[in-house]
Amino acid sequence: MSNGILKNQARGPWFTCTCDPTAAGQQAALHMQSFRPAAAVVIHWYKQQTPVHSYYYNKDQFGLQNKHFSGRTSLFNSHIPHGNASLLLKRVKVQDKGRYKCYTSTRKCNQEVFVNLEVKALIQSVVMEMTNEMVTCSSQNIYPAPQVTWATDPPSDLDALVNSTVKTTDNRGLFSVESKLRVVDSLSNYTYFCFFTSADKTQVRTASWKNQEDITQEEGHALSIPCILLHSLQNFSLTWTFTSSTEPRVIIKYDSRTRHTFNLWEGQAELDQDLLLLGNGSLLLHKPNHEEHSGMYTCTFSGLQNRHVIQTHVNITVASKRVDEQSVQRSWWSTAASAAFVLFTIIAALPQCIRQKVMETRSGSHTCNGAGHLEGGIHKDPNTVASYTAGQNGSECNRLFLQFEARDESEDHTPEKDFALASPPESKIEQDEKPTGPPVEGNGGLECSSWEKE
């Protein structure tokens, strides 16, 4: 707040007092020190014709005070005997602006002095946001309403960019301003500037936003994420924010006034403080990791009248060596799974094969020993052909059983060989059409594998 101090003046001068109603405990001192001290002092303050504060009979009089000023006015009573009739107005509002008159009267003279009270709510900050289609600038608690303008770097035809500005007031009479600018695809990587200029042109707040091109880097290799201002700042702060699947996190913060650095990623990322003083706040990642460091990085420079944001999406890819190792590991597991499946199938089928083999062996033995016995070289069984056939089948059974075992021990199992082993040779069948003599006697049965051939 800037207080207008009124010196000893004659009747009717104008003086100006300016204050900010948004400041905590804001008050305006409307000074009036022009009257000559004397007995029976009368003081009246008015805003145009509205009673603001009165003093006579050596005390404050609130009977005629307008309720708008109730509880917010006071005089410097101890200074009244010295000719000071200044008014202190507390908790200044936008509605308090205007012309005030101070009337003083003593037995020696009457006097009037006018004071003009201006109320300004300064532009405290400008918030800027950017999406794929829109960039927005906004600020609150401003009075009077500011002017908003746009610019880009590189320069572009702003007439072709559609923008709209909305100004609204709250119950205190303060303005909230929001301005939007539609982003053209071809200009999405430009730097966008918005300027909030106060009504009296004495204050300008600037905000900028830039979406940089995406950065892709293989993990394990150092990476620098650029954050460079077009114009250097003094007395600024720099904040780096990282956003992934969780809420945004402040990872690094630097204050140029204290040169203090807060680093949540100590050992993983750092800033170059010498370059920072030149407006280069680039972030260096030493060994970025695919899972921990892929995401959105936001760099924010904040000064007294400026705020600049640069946003970059970073994709850290998996190292190629790691990909090969993962492929080999997947191939090994696939092979192991296939081998386990084959082994399980063999184990499950083995008992059934063994039972079948035993049954075949018993069946062959039963066939071989089931022929008729000989007495005196003559068959007791009149069906000699049946006896011959039994002996032939038994011989063939033993031969196939031996071949089956030999095949199990061999590593070469082709379909052609398996078929040859399973089928008896035609030459063998032709040669063994009929025995030339009686079977050899022994063990009370027929020796199926010993037949005389012609």
Coordinates of C-alpha atoms in Angstrom, one line a residue:
M1 CA 0.0 0.0 0.0
S2 CA 1.1 3.5 -0.8
N3 CA -0.3 6.1 1.6
G4 CA -1.0 9.6 0.4
I5 CA 0.4 12.0 3.1
L6 CA -1.5 15.3 3.1
K7 CA 0.5 18.3 4.3
N8 CA -0.8 21.6 5.5
Q9 CA -2.9 22.9 2.7
A10 CA -5.6 25.5 2.1
R11 CA -9.2 24.6 1.4
G12 CA -10.0 22.2 -1.5
P13 CA -6.7 20.4 -2.6
W14 CA -6.8 16.8 -3.9
F15 CA -4.5 14.2 -2.7
T16 CA -4.2 10.5 -3.7
C17 CA -3.8 7.4 -1.6
T18 CA -3.4 4.0 -3.2
C19 CA -3.7 0.6 -1.4
D20 CA -4.1 -3.1 -2.2
P21 CA -7.2 -4.7 -0.7
T22 CA -5.9 -8.2 -1.1
A23 CA -2.9 -7.7 1.2
A24 CA -3.4 -9.2 4.7
G25 CA -4.5 -6.6 7.2
Q26 CA -4.5 -3.9 4.5
Q27 CA -5.3 -0.4 5.7
A28 CA -5.2 3.1 4.3
A29 CA -4.2 6.2 6.3
L30 CA -6.0 9.3 4.9
H31 CA -3.8 12.0 6.3
M32 CA -5.0 15.5 7.2
Q33 CA -2.5 17.7 9.1
S34 CA -3.6 21.2 8.1
F35 CA -5.7 22.5 10.8
R36 CA -4.4 24.7 13.6
P37 CA -4.7 23.2 17.1
A38 CA -7.2 24.9 19.3
A39 CA -9.9 24.1 21.8
A40 CA -13.3 22.6 20.9
V41 CA -12.0 20.7 17.8
V42 CA -14.6 19.2 15.4
I43 CA -13.6 16.6 12.8
H44 CA -15.8 15.1 10.1
W45 CA -14.8 12.6 7.4
Y46 CA -17.1 12.0 4.4
K47 CA -17.1 9.9 1.3
Q48 CA -18.9 12.2 -1.0
Q49 CA -22.0 12.8 1.2
T50 CA -21.8 9.6 3.3
P51 CA -20.6 10.0 6.9
V52 CA -17.5 8.0 7.5
H53 CA -16.2 9.2 10.9
S54 CA -16.9 12.0 13.3
Y55 CA -15.1 13.5 16.4
Y56 CA -16.2 16.2 18.7
Y57 CA -16.6 16.8 22.5
N58 CA -13.1 15.3 22.7
K59 CA -14.2 11.8 21.6
D60 CA -15.3 9.7 18.6
Q61 CA -18.9 9.9 17.6
F62 CA -20.4 6.9 15.8
G63 CA -24.0 7.7 15.9
L64 CA -24.2 9.0 12.3
Q65 CA -21.5 6.6 10.8
N66 CA -22.6 4.6 7.7
K67 CA -22.7 0.9 8.4
H68 CA -20.4 0.2 5.5
F69 CA -17.5 1.7 7.5
S70 CA -18.6 0.3 10.9
G71 CA -15.7 -1.0 12.9
R72 CA -13.2 0.0 10.3
T73 CA -12.3 3.6 11.0
S74 CA -10.3 5.4 13.6
L75 CA -8.4 8.7 14.2
F76 CA -5.0 9.2 15.8
N77 CA -6.5 10.7 18.9
S78 CA -3.2 11.4 20.6
H79 CA -2.1 13.5 17.6
I80 CA -5.3 15.6 17.4
P81 CA -4.0 18.3 19.8
H82 CA -1.0 18.7 17.4
G83 CA -3.2 19.4 14.4
N84 CA -3.4 15.8 12.9
A85 CA -6.9 14.7 11.8
S86 CA -5.8 11.8 9.7
L87 CA -8.2 8.9 9.2
L88 CA -7.1 5.2 9.4
L89 CA -9.3 2.9 7.2
K90 CA -8.9 -0.8 7.9
R91 CA -9.6 -3.8 5.8
V92 CA -9.8 -1.8 2.6
K93 CA -12.3 -3.0 0.0
V94 CA -12.8 -2.2 -3.7
Q95 CA -16.0 -0.4 -2.8
D96 CA -13.9 2.1 -0.6
K97 CA -12.3 3.7 -3.6
G98 CA -13.4 7.3 -4.4
R99 CA -13.2 10.9 -3.1
Y100 CA -13.0 11.6 0.6
K101 CA -13.5 15.0 2.4
C102 CA -12.0 16.0 5.7
Y103 CA -13.7 18.9 7.5
T104 CA -12.1 20.5 10.6
S105 CA -13.4 23.3 12.7
T106 CA -12.1 25.2 15.7
R107 CA -12.9 28.5 17.2
K108 CA -10.3 30.1 15.0
C109 CA -11.1 28.6 11.5
N110 CA -12.8 26.0 9.4
Q111 CA -11.0 23.9 6.8
E112 CA -11.6 21.3 4.1
V113 CA -9.2 18.9 2.4
F114 CA -10.0 16.3 -0.2
V115 CA -8.3 12.9 -0.6
N116 CA -8.8 10.5 -3.5
L117 CA -8.4 6.9 -2.5
E118 CA -7.4 4.5 -5.3
V119 CA -7.7 0.7 -4.8
K120 CA -5.5 -1.7 -6.7
A121 CA -5.3 -5.4 -6.4
L122 CA -2.0 -6.3 -7.9
I123 CA -1.4 -9.3 -10.2
Q124 CA 0.1 -11.8 -7.9
S125 CA 0.7 -14.7 -10.2
V126 CA -0.3 -16.2 -13.6
V127 CA -1.0 -19.9 -13.9
M128 CA -0.4 -21.4 -17.3
E129 CA -1.5 -24.9 -18.5
M130 CA -1.2 -26.6 -21.9
T131 CA -2.9 -29.6 -23.4
N132 CA -2.8 -31.1 -26.9
E133 CA -5.6 -28.7 -28.1
M134 CA -5.6 -25.7 -25.8
V135 CA -3.2 -23.4 -23.8
T136 CA -4.8 -21.5 -20.8
C137 CA -3.6 -18.5 -18.7
S138 CA -5.4 -17.5 -15.6
S139 CA -5.1 -15.2 -12.6
Q140 CA -7.3 -14.2 -9.6
N141 CA -8.0 -11.4 -7.2
I142 CA -7.1 -8.5 -9.5
Y143 CA -8.5 -5.0 -9.6
P144 CA -9.0 -3.3 -11.9
A145 CA -9.3 -6.0 -14.7
P146 CA -6.0 -6.5 -16.5
Q147 CA -5.5 -6.8 -20.3
V148 CA -4.3 -10.2 -21.7
T149 CA -2.2 -10.6 -24.8
W150 CA -0.6 -13.6 -26.5
A151 CA 2.6 -14.3 -28.4
T152 CA 4.6 -17.2 -29.7
D153 CA 8.3 -18.0 -30.3
P154 CA 9.0 -18.3 -33.2
P155 CA 6.6 -15.5 -34.1
S156 CA 3.3 -16.6 -35.7
D157 CA 0.2 -15.0 -37.1
L158 CA -1.9 -14.6 -33.9
D159 CA -4.9 -13.5 -35.9
A160 CA -5.1 -17.1 -37.1
L161 CA -5.1 -18.4 -33.5
V162 CA -8.5 -18.4 -31.9
N163 CA -8.5 -17.0 -28.3
S164 CA -11.1 -16.0 -25.8
T165 CA -10.8 -14.1 -22.5
V166 CA -13.4 -14.3 -19.7
K167 CA -13.4 -11.8 -16.7
T168 CA -15.6 -12.4 -13.7
T169 CA -15.9 -10.7 -10.3
D170 CA -16.5 -12.1 -6.8
N171 CA -18.5 -10.6 -3.9
R172 CA -15.5 -8.4 -3.0
G173 CA -15.4 -6.9 -6.5
L174 CA -12.1 -8.6 -7.4
F175 CA -11.6 -10.0 -10.9
S176 CA -10.7 -13.5 -12.0
V177 CA -9.4 -13.7 -15.5
E178 CA -9.0 -16.7 -17.8
S179 CA -7.8 -16.6 -21.3
K180 CA -7.6 -19.6 -23.7
L181 CA -5.8 -20.1 -27.0
R182 CA -6.4 -22.9 -29.4
V183 CA -3.2 -24.7 -30.4
V184 CA -2.6 -25.5 -34.1
D185 CA -1.0 -28.9 -34.7
S186 CA 1.8 -27.4 -36.7
L187 CA 2.7 -25.0 -33.8
S188 CA 2.4 -27.5 -31.0
N189 CA 6.2 -27.3 -30.3
Y190 CA 6.3 -23.5 -30.2
T191 CA 6.8 -21.5 -27.0
Y192 CA 3.5 -19.8 -26.0
F193 CA 3.6 -16.5 -24.0
C194 CA 0.7 -14.8 -22.3
F195 CA 1.0 -11.3 -20.8
F196 CA -1.2 -9.9 -18.0
T197 CA -0.9 -6.1 -18.0
S198 CA -2.5 -4.0 -15.3
A199 CA -5.0 -1.3 -16.2
D200 CA -2.6 1.6 -15.4
K201 CA 0.2 -0.2 -17.4
T202 CA 2.5 -0.2 -14.4
Q203 CA 2.7 -3.9 -14.0
V204 CA 3.2 -6.8 -16.4
R205 CA 3.2 -10.5 -15.5
T206 CA 4.5 -12.9 -18.1
A207 CA 4.0 -16.7 -18.3
S208 CA 5.3 -19.1 -21.0
W209 CA 4.9 -22.7 -21.8
K210 CA 6.7 -25.0 -24.2
N211 CA 6.1 -28.7 -25.0
Q212 CA 9.4 -30.1 -26.2
E213 CA 9.7 -33.1 -28.6
D214 CA 9.8 -36.5 -26.9
I215 CA 13.1 -37.9 -25.9
T216 CA 13.9 -41.6 -26.2
Q217 CA 17.1 -43.0 -24.6
E218 CA 18.4 -46.5 -23.8
E219 CA 18.7 -47.1 -20.1
G220 CA 22.1 -47.0 -18.5
H221 CA 23.3 -44.1 -20.6
A222 CA 23.5 -40.5 -19.3
L223 CA 20.8 -38.2 -20.5
S224 CA 20.4 -34.4 -20.4
I225 CA 16.8 -33.0 -20.5
P226 CA 16.9 -29.4 -21.8
C227 CA 15.4 -26.5 -19.9
I228 CA 16.7 -23.1 -21.3
L229 CA 15.2 -19.7 -20.9
L230 CA 15.2 -17.2 -23.8
H231 CA 16.1 -14.4 -21.2
S232 CA 17.9 -14.9 -18.0
L233 CA 16.2 -14.1 -14.7
Q234 CA 17.4 -12.8 -11.4
N235 CA 16.1 -13.9 -8.0
F236 CA 14.4 -16.9 -9.4
S237 CA 13.6 -20.4 -8.3
L238 CA 13.7 -23.5 -10.4
T239 CA 11.6 -26.6 -9.8
W240 CA 11.8 -29.9 -11.6
T241 CA 8.7 -32.1 -11.4
F242 CA 8.4 -35.8 -12.5
T243 CA 5.0 -37.4 -13.4
S244 CA 4.6 -41.1 -14.1
S245 CA 1.8 -43.4 -13.1
T246 CA 1.5 -41.6 -9.7
E247 CA 0.9 -38.0 -8.7
P248 CA 3.5 -35.3 -9.8
R249 CA 6.6 -35.3 -7.5
V250 CA 9.0 -32.4 -7.0
I251 CA 12.4 -34.1 -7.5
I252 CA 14.7 -31.0 -7.6
K253 CA 14.3 -27.4 -6.4
Y254 CA 16.8 -24.6 -6.5
D255 CA 16.7 -21.0 -5.2
S256 CA 19.1 -18.5 -6.8
R257 CA 19.0 -16.2 -3.8
T258 CA 20.2 -18.7 -1.2
R259 CA 21.9 -21.1 -3.7
H260 CA 20.2 -23.9 -1.8
T261 CA 19.3 -27.1 -3.7
F262 CA 16.8 -29.7 -2.7
N263 CA 17.4 -33.0 -4.5
L264 CA 15.1 -36.0 -4.0
W265 CA 17.1 -37.9 -6.6
E266 CA 20.5 -37.4 -5.1
G267 CA 23.0 -39.5 -7.0
Q268 CA 20.6 -40.1 -9.9
A269 CA 20.1 -36.5 -11.2
E270 CA 21.8 -33.1 -10.8
L271 CA 21.9 -29.5 -12.0
D272 CA 24.8 -27.4 -13.1
Q273 CA 24.7 -24.4 -10.9
D274 CA 27.1 -22.3 -13.0
L275 CA 24.8 -22.8 -16.0
L276 CA 21.7 -22.0 -13.9
L277 CA 22.8 -18.4 -13.5
L278 CA 22.8 -18.1 -17.3
G279 CA 19.3 -19.4 -17.5
N280 CA 20.1 -23.1 -18.3
G281 CA 18.4 -25.4 -15.9
S282 CA 18.8 -28.6 -17.8
L283 CA 18.5 -31.8 -15.8
L284 CA 21.2 -34.5 -16.1
L285 CA 20.2 -38.1 -15.4
H286 CA 23.3 -40.3 -14.8
K287 CA 22.0 -43.8 -15.4
P288 CA 18.3 -43.7 -16.1
N289 CA 16.2 -46.8 -15.6
H290 CA 13.3 -48.0 -17.8
E291 CA 10.9 -48.5 -14.9
E292 CA 11.9 -45.6 -12.6
H293 CA 12.7 -42.7 -15.0
S294 CA 10.2 -42.9 -17.9
G295 CA 7.5 -40.2 -17.7
M296 CA 6.8 -36.5 -18.0
Y297 CA 9.4 -34.0 -16.8
T298 CA 8.3 -30.4 -16.1
C299 CA 10.8 -27.6 -15.6
T300 CA 9.5 -24.3 -14.0
F301 CA 11.4 -21.0 -13.7
S302 CA 9.6 -18.6 -11.3
G303 CA 10.7 -15.0 -10.9
L304 CA 9.1 -11.9 -9.4
Q305 CA 7.2 -11.0 -12.6
N306 CA 7.7 -14.1 -14.7
R307 CA 6.9 -17.8 -14.8
H308 CA 8.2 -20.2 -17.5
V309 CA 7.3 -23.8 -17.9
I310 CA 9.0 -26.4 -20.2
Q311 CA 7.6 -29.9 -20.4
T312 CA 9.3 -33.0 -21.9
H313 CA 8.1 -36.6 -22.2
V314 CA 11.1 -39.0 -21.7
N315 CA 10.9 -42.7 -22.7
I316 CA 13.8 -44.8 -21.3
T317 CA 14.0 -48.1 -23.4
V318 CA 15.3 -51.5 -22.2
A319 CA 18.9 -52.1 -23.0
S320 CA 19.5 -54.4 -26.1
K321 CA 21.7 -56.8 -24.1
R322 CA 18.9 -57.2 -21.6
V323 CA 16.5 -58.0 -24.4
D324 CA 18.8 -60.8 -25.7
E325 CA 19.1 -62.3 -22.2
Q326 CA 15.4 -62.3 -21.8
S327 CA 15.0 -64.0 -25.2
V328 CA 17.5 -66.7 -24.2
Q329 CA 15.8 -67.2 -20.9
R330 CA 12.4 -67.5 -22.5
S331 CA 13.8 -70.0 -25.1
W332 CA 15.4 -72.1 -22.3
W333 CA 12.1 -72.3 -20.4
S334 CA 10.3 -73.2 -23.6
T335 CA 12.7 -76.1 -24.2
A336 CA 12.6 -77.3 -20.6
A337 CA 8.8 -77.2 -20.7
S338 CA 8.7 -79.3 -23.9
A339 CA 11.2 -81.8 -22.5
A340 CA 9.2 -82.1 -19.3
F341 CA 6.0 -82.8 -21.3
V342 CA 7.7 -85.5 -23.4
L343 CA 9.1 -87.2 -20.3
F344 CA 5.7 -87.1 -18.6
T345 CA 4.1 -88.7 -21.6
I346 CA 6.7 -91.5 -21.7
I347 CA 6.4 -92.1 -17.9
A348 CA 2.6 -92.3 -18.2
A349 CA 2.6 -94.7 -21.2
L350 CA 5.5 -96.9 -19.9
P351 CA 3.4 -99.2 -17.6
Q352 CA 0.9 -99.9 -20.2
C353 CA 3.6 -100.8 -22.8
I354 CA 5.3 -103.2 -20.2
R355 CA 2.0 -104.9 -19.5
Q356 CA 1.3 -105.3 -23.2
K357 CA 4.8 -106.7 -23.8
V358 CA 4.4 -109.3 -21.0
M359 CA 1.0 -110.4 -22.3
E360 CA 2.4 -110.8 -25.8
T361 CA 5.4 -112.8 -24.4
R362 CA 3.0 -115.1 -22.4
S363 CA 0.7 -115.5 -25.4
G364 CA 3.7 -116.4 -27.7
S365 CA 5.0 -118.9 -25.2
H366 CA 1.6 -120.4 -24.8
T367 CA 1.3 -120.8 -28.6
C368 CA 4.7 -122.4 -28.9
N369 CA 4.1 -124.9 -26.1
G370 CA 0.6 -125.8 -27.1
A371 CA 1.5 -128.2 -30.0
G372 CA 0.9 -132.0 -29.9
H373 CA 3.5 -134.3 -28.4
L374 CA 5.3 -137.0 -30.3
E375 CA 5.3 -140.7 -29.5
G376 CA 7.7 -143.0 -31.4
G377 CA 8.2 -140.3 -34.0
I378 CA 4.5 -140.2 -34.9
H379 CA 2.2 -137.3 -34.0
K380 CA -0.4 -138.2 -31.4
D381 CA -2.5 -135.2 -32.4
P382 CA -4.1 -136.0 -35.7
N383 CA -4.1 -132.2 -36.7
T384 CA -0.5 -132.0 -37.8
V385 CA -1.1 -128.8 -39.7
A386 CA -2.3 -127.1 -36.5
S387 CA 0.8 -128.3 -34.7
Y388 CA 3.0 -126.9 -37.4
T389 CA 1.2 -123.6 -37.4
A390 CA 1.6 -123.2 -33.7
G391 CA 5.3 -123.9 -34.0
Q392 CA 5.7 -121.4 -36.8
N393 CA 3.8 -118.7 -34.8
G394 CA 5.9 -119.2 -31.7
S395 CA 9.1 -118.9 -33.7
E396 CA 7.9 -115.7 -35.3
C397 CA 6.7 -114.3 -31.9
N398 CA 10.2 -114.9 -30.4
R399 CA 11.8 -113.3 -33.4
L400 CA 9.6 -110.2 -33.2
F401 CA 10.2 -109.8 -29.4
L402 CA 14.0 -109.9 -29.9
Q403 CA 13.7 -107.4 -32.7
F404 CA 11.5 -105.1 -30.6
E405 CA 14.2 -105.1 -27.8
A406 CA 17.0 -104.5 -30.3
R407 CA 15.0 -101.5 -31.8
D408 CA 14.6 -99.9 -28.3
E409 CA 18.4 -99.9 -27.9
S410 CA 19.0 -98.3 -31.2
E411 CA 18.9 -94.5 -31.7
D412 CA 17.8 -94.6 -35.3
H413 CA 14.0 -95.0 -35.4
T414 CA 12.8 -94.1 -38.9
P415 CA 9.3 -95.1 -40.1
E416 CA 10.8 -97.3 -42.8
K417 CA 12.9 -99.3 -40.4
D418 CA 10.1 -99.6 -37.9
F419 CA 7.9 -101.0 -40.6
A420 CA 10.6 -103.5 -41.8
L421 CA 11.0 -104.8 -38.2
A422 CA 7.3 -105.2 -37.7
S423 CA 6.7 -107.2 -40.9
P424 CA 8.2 -110.7 -41.4
P425 CA 10.2 -111.1 -44.6
E426 CA 8.4 -112.8 -47.4
S427 CA 11.5 -115.0 -48.2
K428 CA 11.3 -116.3 -44.7
I429 CA 7.7 -117.3 -45.1
E430 CA 8.3 -119.0 -48.4
Q431 CA 11.2 -121.1 -47.1
D432 CA 9.2 -122.2 -44.1
E433 CA 6.2 -123.4 -45.9
K434 CA 6.4 -127.0 -44.5
P435 CA 8.7 -129.0 -42.3
T436 CA 10.6 -131.9 -43.9
G437 CA 10.7 -134.1 -40.8
P438 CA 9.3 -134.5 -37.4
P439 CA 10.1 -131.7 -34.8
V440 CA 13.0 -132.2 -32.5
E441 CA 12.0 -133.6 -29.2
G442 CA 13.0 -131.9 -26.0
N443 CA 11.6 -130.3 -22.9
G444 CA 8.3 -132.0 -23.5
G445 CA 7.4 -129.6 -26.3
L446 CA 8.3 -128.1 -29.6
E447 CA 11.5 -126.1 -30.1
C448 CA 9.8 -123.3 -32.2
S449 CA 13.0 -121.8 -33.4
S450 CA 14.6 -125.1 -34.7
W451 CA 13.1 -126.3 -38.0
E452 CA 14.8 -128.2 -40.7
K453 CA 14.7 -126.7 -44.1
E454 CA 15.0 -128.3 -47.4

